[in-house]
Coordinates of C-alpha atoms and ligand atoms in Angstrom, one line a residue:
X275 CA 67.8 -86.0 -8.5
X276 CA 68.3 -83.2 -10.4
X277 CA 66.5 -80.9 -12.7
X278 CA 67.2 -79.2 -16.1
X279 CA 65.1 -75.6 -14.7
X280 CA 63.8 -72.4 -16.3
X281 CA 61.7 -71.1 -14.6
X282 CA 58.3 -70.7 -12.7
X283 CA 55.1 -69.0 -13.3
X284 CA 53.5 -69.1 -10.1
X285 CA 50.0 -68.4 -11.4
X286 CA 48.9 -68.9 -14.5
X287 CA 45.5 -68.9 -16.1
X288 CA 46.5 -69.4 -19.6
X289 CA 48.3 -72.7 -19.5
X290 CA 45.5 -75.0 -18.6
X291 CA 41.9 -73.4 -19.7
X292 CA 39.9 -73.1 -17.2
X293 CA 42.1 -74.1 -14.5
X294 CA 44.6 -71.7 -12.3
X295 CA 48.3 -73.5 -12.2
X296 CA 51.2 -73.0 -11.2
X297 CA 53.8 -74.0 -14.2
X298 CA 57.0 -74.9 -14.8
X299 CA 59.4 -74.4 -17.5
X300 CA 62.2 -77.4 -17.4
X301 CA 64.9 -76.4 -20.1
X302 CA 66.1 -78.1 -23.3
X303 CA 64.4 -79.5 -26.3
X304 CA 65.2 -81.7 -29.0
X305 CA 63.9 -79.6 -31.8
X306 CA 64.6 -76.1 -32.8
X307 CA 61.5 -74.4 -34.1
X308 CA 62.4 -71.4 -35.8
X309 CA 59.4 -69.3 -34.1
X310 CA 59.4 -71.1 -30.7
X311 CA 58.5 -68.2 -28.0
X312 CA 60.7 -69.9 -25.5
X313 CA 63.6 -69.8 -27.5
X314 CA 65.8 -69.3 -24.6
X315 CA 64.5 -72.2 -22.5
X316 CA 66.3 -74.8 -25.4
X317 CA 70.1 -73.6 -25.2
X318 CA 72.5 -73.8 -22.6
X319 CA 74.0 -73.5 -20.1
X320 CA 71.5 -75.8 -17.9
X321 CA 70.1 -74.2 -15.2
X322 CA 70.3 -77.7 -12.7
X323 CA 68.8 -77.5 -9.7
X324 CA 68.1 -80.0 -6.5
X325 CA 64.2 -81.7 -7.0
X326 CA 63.2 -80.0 -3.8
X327 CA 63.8 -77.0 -5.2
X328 CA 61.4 -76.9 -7.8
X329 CA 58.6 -79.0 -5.2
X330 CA 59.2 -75.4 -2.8
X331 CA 58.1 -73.6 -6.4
X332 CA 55.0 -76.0 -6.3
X333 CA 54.2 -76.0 -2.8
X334 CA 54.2 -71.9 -2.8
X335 CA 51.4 -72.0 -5.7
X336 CA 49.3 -74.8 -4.0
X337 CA 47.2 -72.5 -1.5
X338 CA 46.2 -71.0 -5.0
X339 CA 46.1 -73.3 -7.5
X340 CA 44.2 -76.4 -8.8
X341 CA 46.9 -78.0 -10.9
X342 CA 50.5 -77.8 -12.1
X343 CA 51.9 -77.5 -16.0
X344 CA 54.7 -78.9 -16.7
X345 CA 56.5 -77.1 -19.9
X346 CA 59.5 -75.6 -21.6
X347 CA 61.2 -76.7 -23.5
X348 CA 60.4 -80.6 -23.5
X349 CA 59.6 -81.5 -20.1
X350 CA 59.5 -85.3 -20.7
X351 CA 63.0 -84.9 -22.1
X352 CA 63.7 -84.9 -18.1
X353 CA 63.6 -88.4 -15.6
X354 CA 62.7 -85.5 -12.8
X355 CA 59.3 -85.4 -14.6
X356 CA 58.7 -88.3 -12.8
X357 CA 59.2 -87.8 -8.9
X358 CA 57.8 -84.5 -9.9
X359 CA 54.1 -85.8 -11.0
X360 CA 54.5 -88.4 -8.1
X361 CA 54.9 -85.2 -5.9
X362 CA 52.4 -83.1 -7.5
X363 CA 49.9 -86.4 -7.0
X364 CA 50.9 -86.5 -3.6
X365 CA 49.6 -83.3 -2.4
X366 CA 46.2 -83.3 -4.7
X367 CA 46.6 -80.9 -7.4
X368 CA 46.0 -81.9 -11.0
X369 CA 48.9 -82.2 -13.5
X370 CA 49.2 -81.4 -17.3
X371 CA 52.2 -81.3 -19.5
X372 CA 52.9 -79.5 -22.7
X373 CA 54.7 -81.7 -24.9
X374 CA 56.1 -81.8 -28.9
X375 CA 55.2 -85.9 -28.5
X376 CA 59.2 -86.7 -28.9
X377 CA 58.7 -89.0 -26.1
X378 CA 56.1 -91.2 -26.3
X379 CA 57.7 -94.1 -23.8
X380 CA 57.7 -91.4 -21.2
X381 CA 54.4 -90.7 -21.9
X382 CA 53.2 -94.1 -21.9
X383 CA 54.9 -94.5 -17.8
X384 CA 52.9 -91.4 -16.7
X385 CA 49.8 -92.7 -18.1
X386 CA 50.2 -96.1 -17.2
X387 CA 51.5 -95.0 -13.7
X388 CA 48.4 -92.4 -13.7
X389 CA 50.8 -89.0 -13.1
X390 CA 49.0 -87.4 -15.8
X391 CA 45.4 -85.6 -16.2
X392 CA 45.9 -83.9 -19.3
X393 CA 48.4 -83.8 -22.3
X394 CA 49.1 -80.8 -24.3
X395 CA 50.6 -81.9 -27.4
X396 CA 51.6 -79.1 -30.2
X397 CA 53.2 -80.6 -32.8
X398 CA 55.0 -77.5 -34.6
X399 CA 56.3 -77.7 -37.8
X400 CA 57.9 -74.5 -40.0
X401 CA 54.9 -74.0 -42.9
X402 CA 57.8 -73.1 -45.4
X403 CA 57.6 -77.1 -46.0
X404 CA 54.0 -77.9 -46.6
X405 CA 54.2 -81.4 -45.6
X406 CA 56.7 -81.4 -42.7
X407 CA 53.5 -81.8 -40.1
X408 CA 52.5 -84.4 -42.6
X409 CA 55.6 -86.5 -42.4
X410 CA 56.0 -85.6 -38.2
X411 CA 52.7 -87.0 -37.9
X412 CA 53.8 -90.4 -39.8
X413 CA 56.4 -90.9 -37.9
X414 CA 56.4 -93.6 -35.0
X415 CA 56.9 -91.8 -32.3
X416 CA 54.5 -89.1 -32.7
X417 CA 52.0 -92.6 -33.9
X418 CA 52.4 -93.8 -30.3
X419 CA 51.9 -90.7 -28.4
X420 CA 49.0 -90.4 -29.9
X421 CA 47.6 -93.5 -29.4
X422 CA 49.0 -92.7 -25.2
X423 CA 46.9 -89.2 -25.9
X424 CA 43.9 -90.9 -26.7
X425 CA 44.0 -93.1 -23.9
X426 CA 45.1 -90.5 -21.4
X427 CA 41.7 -88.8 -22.2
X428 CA 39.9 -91.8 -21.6
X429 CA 41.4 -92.1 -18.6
X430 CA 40.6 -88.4 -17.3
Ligands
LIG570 S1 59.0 -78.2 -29.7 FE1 58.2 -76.5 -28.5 S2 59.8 -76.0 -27.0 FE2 60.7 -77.3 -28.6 S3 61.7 -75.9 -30.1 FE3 59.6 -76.3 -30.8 S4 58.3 -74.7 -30.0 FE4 60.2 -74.7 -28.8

């Protein structure tokens, strides 16, 4: 399988507070926030690499590291989110993903499936229209995901 890849922070302590990770940036997004500090991580060209390639990014972190962040761009945009929690379960280390909440049914497998420990979900919205986070919030999507939130911190 292949992933959408921007890059790798192999220690961070700002990601997950309180926990050192190692975290990766998968590319592309389905919105365009004006301010978005990753603005590079949403255009092309895709950066596609081989799955292995970003486990090697992981495995180099683990002697160091308690978990792994998944961001970006969107990461659950990406079907390599996937084999890449089932990895990151495999050899023990925690896993938390950033997320705009575009994707609940992704969200919902993960949680279901138990691939996640933590959600990060930062839903942005320009303030130049005062109720743009109220309408994002209203909509279905964002509904489920944060219903799948709640649960997901039940779960944890
Ligand atoms: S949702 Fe996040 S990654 Fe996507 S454009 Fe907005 S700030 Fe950037």
């Amino acid at each position: 399988m292949k992933v959408n890849y921007a890059g790798t922070v192999p220690i961070s302590t700002l990601d997950w507070r309180g926990k050192a990770a190692v975290t990766i940036f998968l590319q592309g997004c389905p919105l365009r926030c004006p301010y978005c500090q990753n603005h590079p991580y949403l255009e092309e060209p895709c950066n596609i690499v081989e799955l292995n390639f970003v486990k090697e990014q992981i495995k180099k972190s683990k002697p160091f590291v308690s978990a792994v962040v998944f961001s970006g761009g969107e990461p659950l945009m990406q079907a390599a989110v996937v084999p890449l929690a089932e990895f990151v379960k495999e050899i023990g280390l925690a896993i938390g993903i950033h997320t705009n909440g575009c994707y609940p049914e992704m969200a919902r497998e993960l949680v279901e499936r138990k691939l996640v420990d933590k959600f990060f979900i930062d839903i942005k919205a320009p303030r130049i229209i005062p109720d743009f986070t109220e309408k994002l919030w209203a909509a279905e999507n964002t509904k489920t995901s944060k219903k799948l939130l709640k649960r997901s911190l039940h779960l944890s």
